[in-house]
Every structure is written in structure tokens, then in C-alpha cells.
XYZ file of N, CA, C and O in Angstrom:
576
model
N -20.322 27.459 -175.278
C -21.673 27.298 -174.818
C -22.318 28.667 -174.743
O -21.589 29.390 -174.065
N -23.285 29.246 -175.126
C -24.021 29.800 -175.133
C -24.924 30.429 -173.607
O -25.902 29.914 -173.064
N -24.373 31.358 -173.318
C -24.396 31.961 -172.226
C -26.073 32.946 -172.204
O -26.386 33.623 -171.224
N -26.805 32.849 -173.233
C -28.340 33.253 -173.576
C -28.647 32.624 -172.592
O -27.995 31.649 -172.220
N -30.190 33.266 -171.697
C -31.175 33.299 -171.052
C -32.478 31.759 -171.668
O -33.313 32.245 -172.431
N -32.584 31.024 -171.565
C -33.809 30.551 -172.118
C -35.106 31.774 -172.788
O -35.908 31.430 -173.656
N -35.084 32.894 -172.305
C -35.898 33.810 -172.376
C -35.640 34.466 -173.726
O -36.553 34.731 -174.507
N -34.222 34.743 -173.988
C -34.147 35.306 -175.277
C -33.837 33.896 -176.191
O -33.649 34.100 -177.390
N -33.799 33.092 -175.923
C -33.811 32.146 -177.155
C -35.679 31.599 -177.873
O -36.746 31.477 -177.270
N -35.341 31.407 -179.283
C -36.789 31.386 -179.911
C -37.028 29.958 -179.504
O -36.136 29.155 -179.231
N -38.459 29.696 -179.491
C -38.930 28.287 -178.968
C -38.850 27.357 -180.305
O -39.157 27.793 -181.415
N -38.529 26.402 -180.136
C -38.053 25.415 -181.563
C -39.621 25.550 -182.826
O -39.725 25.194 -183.999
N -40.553 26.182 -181.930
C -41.822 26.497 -183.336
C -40.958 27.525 -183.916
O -40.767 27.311 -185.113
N -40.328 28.648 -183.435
C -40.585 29.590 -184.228
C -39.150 29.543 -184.889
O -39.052 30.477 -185.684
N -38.154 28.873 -184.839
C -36.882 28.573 -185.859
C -37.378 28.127 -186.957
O -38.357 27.433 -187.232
N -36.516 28.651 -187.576
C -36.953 28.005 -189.318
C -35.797 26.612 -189.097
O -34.935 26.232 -188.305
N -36.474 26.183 -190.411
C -35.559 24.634 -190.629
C -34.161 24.336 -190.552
O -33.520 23.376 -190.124
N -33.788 25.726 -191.231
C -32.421 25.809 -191.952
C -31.812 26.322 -190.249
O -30.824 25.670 -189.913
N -32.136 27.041 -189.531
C -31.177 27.176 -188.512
C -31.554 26.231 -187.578
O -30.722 26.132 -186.676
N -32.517 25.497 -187.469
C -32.325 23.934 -186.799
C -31.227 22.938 -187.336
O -30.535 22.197 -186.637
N -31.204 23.031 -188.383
C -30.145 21.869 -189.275
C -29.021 22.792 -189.028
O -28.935 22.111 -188.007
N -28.279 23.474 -188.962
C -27.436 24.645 -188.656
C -26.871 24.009 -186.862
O -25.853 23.394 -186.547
N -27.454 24.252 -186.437
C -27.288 23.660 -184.906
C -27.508 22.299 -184.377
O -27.636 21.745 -183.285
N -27.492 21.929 -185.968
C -27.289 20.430 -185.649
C -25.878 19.599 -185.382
O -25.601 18.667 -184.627
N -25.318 20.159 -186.091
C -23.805 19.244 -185.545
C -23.072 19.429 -184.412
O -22.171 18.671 -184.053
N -23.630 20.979 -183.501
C -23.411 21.727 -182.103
C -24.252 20.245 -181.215
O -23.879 19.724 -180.164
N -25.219 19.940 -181.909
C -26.137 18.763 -180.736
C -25.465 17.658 -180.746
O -25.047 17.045 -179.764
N -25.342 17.363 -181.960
C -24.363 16.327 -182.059
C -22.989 15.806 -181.239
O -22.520 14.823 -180.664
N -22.744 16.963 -181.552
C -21.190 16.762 -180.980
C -21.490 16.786 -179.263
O -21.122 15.916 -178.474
N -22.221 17.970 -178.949
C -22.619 17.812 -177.426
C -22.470 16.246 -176.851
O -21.590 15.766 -176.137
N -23.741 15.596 -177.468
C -23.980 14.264 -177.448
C -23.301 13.385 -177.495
O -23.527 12.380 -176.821
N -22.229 13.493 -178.329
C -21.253 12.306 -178.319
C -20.470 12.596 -177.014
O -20.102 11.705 -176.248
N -20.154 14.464 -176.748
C -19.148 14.295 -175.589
C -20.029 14.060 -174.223
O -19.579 13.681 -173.142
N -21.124 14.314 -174.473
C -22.250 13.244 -173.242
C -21.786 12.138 -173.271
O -21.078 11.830 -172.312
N -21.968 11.272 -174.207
C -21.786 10.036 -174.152
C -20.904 9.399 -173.818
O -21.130 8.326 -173.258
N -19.391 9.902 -174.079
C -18.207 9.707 -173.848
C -17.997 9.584 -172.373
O -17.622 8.573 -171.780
N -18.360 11.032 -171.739
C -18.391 11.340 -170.284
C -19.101 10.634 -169.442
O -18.642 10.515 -168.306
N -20.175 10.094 -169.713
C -21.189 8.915 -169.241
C -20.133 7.814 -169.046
O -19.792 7.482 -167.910
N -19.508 7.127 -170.377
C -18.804 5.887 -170.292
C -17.347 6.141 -169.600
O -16.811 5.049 -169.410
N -16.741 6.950 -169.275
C -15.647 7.325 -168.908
C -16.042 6.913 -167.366
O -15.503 5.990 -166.756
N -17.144 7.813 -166.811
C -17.765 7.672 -165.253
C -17.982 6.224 -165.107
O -17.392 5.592 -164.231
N -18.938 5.581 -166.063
C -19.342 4.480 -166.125
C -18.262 3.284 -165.931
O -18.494 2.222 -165.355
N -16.959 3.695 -166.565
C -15.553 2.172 -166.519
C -14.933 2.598 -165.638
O -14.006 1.839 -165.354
N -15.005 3.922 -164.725
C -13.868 4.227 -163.875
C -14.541 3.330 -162.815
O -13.810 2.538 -162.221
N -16.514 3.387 -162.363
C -16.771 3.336 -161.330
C -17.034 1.897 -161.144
O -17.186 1.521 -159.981
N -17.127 0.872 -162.264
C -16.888 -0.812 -162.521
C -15.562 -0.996 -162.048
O -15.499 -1.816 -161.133
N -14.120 -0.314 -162.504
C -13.334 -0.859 -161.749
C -12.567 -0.510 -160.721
O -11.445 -0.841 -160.336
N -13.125 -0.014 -160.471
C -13.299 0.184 -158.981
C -13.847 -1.119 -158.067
O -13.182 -1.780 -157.270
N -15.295 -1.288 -158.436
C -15.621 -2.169 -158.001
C -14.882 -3.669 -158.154
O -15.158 -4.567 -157.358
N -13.965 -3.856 -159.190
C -13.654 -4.855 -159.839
C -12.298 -4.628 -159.057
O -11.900 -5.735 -158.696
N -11.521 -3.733 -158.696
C -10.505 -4.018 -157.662
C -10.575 -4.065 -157.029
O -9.519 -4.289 -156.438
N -11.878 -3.941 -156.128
C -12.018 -4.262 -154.684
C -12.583 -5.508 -154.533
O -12.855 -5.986 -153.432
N -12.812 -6.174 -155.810
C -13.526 -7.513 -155.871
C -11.787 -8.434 -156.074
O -11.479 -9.422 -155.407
N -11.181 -7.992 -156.795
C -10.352 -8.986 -156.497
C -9.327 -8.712 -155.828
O -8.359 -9.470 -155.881
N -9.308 -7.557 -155.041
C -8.249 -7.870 -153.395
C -8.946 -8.539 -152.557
O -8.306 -8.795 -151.537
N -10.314 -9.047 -152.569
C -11.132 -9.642 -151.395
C -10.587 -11.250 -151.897
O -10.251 -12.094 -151.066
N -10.573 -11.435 -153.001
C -10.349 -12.291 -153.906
C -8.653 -13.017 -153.895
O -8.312 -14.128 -154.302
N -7.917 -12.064 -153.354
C -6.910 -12.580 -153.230
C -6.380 -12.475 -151.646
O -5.288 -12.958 -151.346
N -7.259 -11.786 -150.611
C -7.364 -11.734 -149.451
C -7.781 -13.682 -149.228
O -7.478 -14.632 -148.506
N -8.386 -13.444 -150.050
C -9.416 -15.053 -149.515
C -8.395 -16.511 -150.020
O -8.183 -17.582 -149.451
N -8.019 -16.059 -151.076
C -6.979 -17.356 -151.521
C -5.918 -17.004 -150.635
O -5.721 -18.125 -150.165
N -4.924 -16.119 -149.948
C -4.152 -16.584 -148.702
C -4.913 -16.908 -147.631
O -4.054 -17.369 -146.879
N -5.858 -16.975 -147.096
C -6.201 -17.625 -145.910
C -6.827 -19.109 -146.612
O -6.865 -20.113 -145.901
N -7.194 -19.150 -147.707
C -7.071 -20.896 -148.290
C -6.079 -21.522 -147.765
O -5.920 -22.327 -146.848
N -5.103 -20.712 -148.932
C -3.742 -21.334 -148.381
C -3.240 -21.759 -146.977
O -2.975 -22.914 -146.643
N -3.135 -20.474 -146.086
C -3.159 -20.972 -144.796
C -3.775 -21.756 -144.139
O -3.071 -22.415 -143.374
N -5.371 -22.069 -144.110
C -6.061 -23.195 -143.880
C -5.712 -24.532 -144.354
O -5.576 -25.535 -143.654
N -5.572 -24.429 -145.705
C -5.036 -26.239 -146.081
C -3.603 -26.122 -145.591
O -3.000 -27.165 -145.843
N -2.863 -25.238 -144.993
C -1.672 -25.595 -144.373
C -2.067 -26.132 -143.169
O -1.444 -27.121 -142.784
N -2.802 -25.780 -142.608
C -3.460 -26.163 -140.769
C -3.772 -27.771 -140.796
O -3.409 -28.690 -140.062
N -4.717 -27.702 -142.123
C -5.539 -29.065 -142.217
C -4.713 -29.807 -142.532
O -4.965 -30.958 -142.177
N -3.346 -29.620 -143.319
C -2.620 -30.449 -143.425
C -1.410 -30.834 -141.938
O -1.048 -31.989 -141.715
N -1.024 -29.841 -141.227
C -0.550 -30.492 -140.136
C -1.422 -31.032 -139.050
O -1.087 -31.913 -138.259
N -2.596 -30.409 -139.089
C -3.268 -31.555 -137.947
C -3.664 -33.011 -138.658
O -4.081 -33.900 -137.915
N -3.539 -33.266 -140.095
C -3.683 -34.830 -140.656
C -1.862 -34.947 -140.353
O -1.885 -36.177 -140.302
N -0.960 -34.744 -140.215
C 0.001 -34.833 -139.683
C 0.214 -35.354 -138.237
O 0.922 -36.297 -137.884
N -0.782 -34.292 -137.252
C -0.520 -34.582 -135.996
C -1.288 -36.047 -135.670
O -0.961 -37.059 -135.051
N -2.208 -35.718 -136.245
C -3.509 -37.371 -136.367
C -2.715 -38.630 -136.362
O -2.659 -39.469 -135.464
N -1.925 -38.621 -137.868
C -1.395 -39.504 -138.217
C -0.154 -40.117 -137.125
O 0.109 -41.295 -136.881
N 0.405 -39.032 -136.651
C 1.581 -39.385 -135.917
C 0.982 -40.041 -134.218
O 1.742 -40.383 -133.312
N -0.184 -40.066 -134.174
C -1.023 -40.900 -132.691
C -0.625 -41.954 -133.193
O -0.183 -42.629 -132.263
N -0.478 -42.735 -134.557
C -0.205 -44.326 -134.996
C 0.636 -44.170 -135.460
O 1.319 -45.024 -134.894
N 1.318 -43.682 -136.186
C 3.160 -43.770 -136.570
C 3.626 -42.410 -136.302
O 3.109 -41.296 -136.205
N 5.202 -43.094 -136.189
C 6.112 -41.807 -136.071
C 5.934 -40.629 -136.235
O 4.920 -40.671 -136.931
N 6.205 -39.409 -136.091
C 6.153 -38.190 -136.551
C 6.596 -38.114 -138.317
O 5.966 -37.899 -139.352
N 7.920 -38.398 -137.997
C 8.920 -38.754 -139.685
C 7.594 -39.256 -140.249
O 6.693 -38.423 -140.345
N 7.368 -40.463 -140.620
C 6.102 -41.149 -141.302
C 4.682 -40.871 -141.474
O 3.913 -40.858 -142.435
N 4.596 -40.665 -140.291
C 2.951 -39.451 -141.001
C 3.387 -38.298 -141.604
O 2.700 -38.031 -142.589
N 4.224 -37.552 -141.399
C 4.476 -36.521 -142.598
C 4.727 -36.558 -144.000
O 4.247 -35.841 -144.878
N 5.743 -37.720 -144.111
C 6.323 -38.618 -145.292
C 4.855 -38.823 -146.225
O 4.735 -38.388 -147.370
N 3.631 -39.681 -145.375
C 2.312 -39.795 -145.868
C 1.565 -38.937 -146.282
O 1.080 -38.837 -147.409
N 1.413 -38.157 -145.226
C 0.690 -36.495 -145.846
C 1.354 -36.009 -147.339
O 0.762 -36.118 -148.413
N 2.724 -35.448 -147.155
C 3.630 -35.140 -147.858
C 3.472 -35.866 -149.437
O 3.660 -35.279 -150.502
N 3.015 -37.522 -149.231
C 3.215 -37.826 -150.420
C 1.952 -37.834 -150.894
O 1.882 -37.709 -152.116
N 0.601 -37.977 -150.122
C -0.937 -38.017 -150.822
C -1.120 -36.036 -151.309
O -2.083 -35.593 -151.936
N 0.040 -35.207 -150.817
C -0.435 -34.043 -151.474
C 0.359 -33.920 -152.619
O -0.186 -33.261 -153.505
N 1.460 -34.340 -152.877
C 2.085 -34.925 -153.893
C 1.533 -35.412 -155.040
O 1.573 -34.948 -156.179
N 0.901 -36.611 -154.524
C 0.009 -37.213 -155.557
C -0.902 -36.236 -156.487
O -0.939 -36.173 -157.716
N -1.820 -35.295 -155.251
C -2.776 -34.540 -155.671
C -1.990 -33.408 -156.693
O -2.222 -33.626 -157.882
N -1.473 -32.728 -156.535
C -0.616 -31.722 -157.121
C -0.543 -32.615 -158.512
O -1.154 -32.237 -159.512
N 0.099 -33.599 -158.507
C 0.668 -34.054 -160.266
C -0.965 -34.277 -161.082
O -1.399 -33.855 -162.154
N -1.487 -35.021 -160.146
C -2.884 -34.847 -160.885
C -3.256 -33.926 -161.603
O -3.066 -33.938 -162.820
N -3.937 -32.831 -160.887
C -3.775 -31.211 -161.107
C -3.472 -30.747 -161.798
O -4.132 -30.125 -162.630
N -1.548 -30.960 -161.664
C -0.612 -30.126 -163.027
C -0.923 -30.957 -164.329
O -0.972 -30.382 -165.416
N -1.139 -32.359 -164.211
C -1.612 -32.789 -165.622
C -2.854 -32.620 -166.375
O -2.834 -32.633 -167.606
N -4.026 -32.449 -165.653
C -5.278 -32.280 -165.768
C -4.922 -30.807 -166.750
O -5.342 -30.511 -167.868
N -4.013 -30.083 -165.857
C -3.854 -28.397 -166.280
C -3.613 -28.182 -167.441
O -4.246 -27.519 -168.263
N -2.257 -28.999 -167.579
C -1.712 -29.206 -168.795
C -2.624 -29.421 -169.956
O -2.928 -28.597 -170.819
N -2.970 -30.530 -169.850
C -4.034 -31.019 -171.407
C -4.955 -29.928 -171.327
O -4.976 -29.392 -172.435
N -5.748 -29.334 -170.507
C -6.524 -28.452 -170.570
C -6.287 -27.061 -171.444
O -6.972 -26.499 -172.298
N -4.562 -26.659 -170.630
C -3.796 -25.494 -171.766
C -3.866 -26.097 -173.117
O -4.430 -25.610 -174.097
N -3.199 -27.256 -173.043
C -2.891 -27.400 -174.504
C -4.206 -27.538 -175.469
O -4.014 -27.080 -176.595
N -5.330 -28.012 -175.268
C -6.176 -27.866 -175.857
C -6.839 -26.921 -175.852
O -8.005 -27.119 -176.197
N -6.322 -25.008 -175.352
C -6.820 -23.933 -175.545
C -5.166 -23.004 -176.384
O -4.959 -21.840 -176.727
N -4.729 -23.662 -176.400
C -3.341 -22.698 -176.688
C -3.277 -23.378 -178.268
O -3.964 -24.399 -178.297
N -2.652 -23.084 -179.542
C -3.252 -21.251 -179.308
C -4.750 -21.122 -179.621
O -5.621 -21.767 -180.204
N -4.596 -19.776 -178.834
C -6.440 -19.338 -178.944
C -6.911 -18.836 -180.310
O -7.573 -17.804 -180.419
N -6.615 -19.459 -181.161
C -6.650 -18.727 -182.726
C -8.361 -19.403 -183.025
O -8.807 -20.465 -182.591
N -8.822 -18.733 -183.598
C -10.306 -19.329 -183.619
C -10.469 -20.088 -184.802
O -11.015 -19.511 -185.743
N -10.039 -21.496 -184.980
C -9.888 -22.073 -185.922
C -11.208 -22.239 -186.731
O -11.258 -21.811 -187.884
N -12.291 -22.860 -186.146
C -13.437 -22.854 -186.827
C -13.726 -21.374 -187.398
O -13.984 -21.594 -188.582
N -13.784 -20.526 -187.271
C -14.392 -19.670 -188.087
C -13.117 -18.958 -189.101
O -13.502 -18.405 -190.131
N -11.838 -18.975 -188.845
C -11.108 -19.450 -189.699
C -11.672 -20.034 -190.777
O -12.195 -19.389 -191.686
N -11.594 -21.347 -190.735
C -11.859 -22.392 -192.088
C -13.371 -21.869 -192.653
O -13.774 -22.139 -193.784
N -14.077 -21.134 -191.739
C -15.487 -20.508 -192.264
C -15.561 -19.625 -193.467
O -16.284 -19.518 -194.457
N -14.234 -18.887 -192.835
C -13.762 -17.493 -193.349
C -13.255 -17.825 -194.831
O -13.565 -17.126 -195.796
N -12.289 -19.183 -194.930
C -11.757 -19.461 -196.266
C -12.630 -20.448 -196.939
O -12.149 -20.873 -197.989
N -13.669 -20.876 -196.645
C -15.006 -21.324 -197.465
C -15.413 -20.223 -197.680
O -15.727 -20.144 -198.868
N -15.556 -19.440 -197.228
C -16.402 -18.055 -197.731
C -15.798 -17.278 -199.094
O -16.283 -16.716 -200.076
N -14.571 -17.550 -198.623
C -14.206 -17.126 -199.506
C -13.593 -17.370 -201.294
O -13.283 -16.633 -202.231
N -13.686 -19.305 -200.948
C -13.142 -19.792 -201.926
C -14.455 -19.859 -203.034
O -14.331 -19.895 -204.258
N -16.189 -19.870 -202.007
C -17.309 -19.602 -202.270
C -17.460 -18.468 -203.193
O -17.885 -18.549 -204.345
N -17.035 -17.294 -202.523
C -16.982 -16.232 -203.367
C -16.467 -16.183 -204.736
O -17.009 -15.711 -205.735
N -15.245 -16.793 -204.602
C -14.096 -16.697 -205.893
C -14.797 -18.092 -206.835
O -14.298 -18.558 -207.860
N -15.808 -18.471 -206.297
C -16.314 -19.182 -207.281
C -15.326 -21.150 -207.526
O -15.333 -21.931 -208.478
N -14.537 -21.228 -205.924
C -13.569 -22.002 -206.773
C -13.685 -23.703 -205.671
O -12.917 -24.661 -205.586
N -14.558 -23.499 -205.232
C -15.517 -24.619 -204.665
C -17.060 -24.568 -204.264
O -17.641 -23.483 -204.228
N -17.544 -25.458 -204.041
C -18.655 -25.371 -203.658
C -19.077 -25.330 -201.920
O -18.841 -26.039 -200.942
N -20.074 -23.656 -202.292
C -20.485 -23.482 -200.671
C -21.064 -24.076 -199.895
O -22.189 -23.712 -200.238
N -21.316 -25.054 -198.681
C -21.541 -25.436 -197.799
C -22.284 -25.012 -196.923
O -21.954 -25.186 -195.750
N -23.367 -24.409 -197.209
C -24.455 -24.519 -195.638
C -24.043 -25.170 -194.705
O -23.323 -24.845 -193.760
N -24.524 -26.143 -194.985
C -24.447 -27.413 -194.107
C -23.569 -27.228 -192.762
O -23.837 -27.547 -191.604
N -22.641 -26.718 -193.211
C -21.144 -26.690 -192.138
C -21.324 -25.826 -191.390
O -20.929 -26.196 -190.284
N -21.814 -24.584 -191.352
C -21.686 -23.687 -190.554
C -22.537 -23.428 -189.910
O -22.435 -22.517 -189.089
């Protein structure tokens, strides 16, 4: 870097062309390592924010957890004013049961109809395009 005064440097009228274009790839490069340094500041100080977003985030799903544990023994204690202790739990026990398989199946078909994540449609886009190109079917608007 250039340790000159603003005072002894010429004002951009009085440079000729050729030593403007000359000190052009010095701006350049400046610029990119601006730019760099910008985005470097810029992703450190997002995650940042983004780890403090999801320890709150996982602060909050254990006290879920602990809450539907509560809600589930006081439908426990409820239950056991009209049956046994054994038997209202047995009940609880099995309507969260129920819920859970629901859930894991719902989950399931859901994975399986994202796994794998291969992007099939534009795939088959990709080999119309290309069989288009090679001249060895006919291209399809229509489809895409």
C-alpha cells in the first residue's frame, strides 16, 4: 500500500490513460480482497446468529419434551380417579403408542418419497436436451 500523502498524488484529471489502466489490476484486486473480507464478516456474523437460534431451539424442544411428559402423567393421574393406577397408565401408554406409529409411518412414506434426492425431472430434461441436440429425437417444449 502506498504510504503517499493524498497531497503528492496527481488528481485522476491529470493521469494519463495508460497509468490509470496500469493501476488497474492494484484496484481490482483491492476489491475483490474487499469483497472477500465483507463476506467473511458477513457468514461469521449470520452464524452466529444461527447458533444462538438453534440452542434456543433446542433449549425449547427439551422443555416440550418435559411438558408432554407432565401432560401425560396428569392424563394418568385423571384417569386413575376412575380406574386403577395399572390401567390408566396401560391407556395413556397405549393412545401414545398409537400416536407414535402414526407418525413413524406418515415419516416413513414422506422419506421415501424424498430419498434419493437426485433431481429426476431435470435429469430427463437434461437427456431431452440432449438427445435434441444430437439430433436423435424430437424436442419437446411442451414438457418443460
Amino acid at each position: 500500500m502506498s504510504t503517499r500523502s493524498t497531497e503528492d498524488r496527481p488528481s485522476l484529471q491529470d493521469r494519463s490513460l495508460g497509468s490509470l489502466i496500469g493501476r488497474l489490476p492494484e484496484l481490482i484486486s483491492r476489491l475483490i480482497r474487499g469483497e472477500i473480507q465483507l463476506a467473511k464478516q458477513e457468514m461469521t456474523a449470520k452464524l452466529k446468529s444461527a447458533g444462538v437460534g438453534v440452542g434456543l431451539l433446542v433449549g425449547a424442544g427439551i422443555l416440550a419434551i418435559i411438558f408432554l411428559q407432565i401432560l401425560l402423567a396428569a392424563a394418568i393421574i385423571a384417569l386413575s380417579l376412575i380406574l386403577p393406577a395399572w390401567a390408566s397408565a396401560l391407556i395413556v401408554g397405549g393412545v401414545v403408542l398409537i400416536i407414535v406409529i402414526v407418525l413413524a409411518l406418515v415419516g416413513l412414506k414422506a422419506l421415501k418419497t424424498g430419498v434419493p434426492p437426485v433431481p429426476t425431472e431435470a435429469v430427463e430434461n437434461v437427456k431431452a436436451d440432449v438427445r435434441a441436440f444430437k439430433g436423435e429425437g424430437e424436442y419437446d417444449s411442451a414438457n418443460r
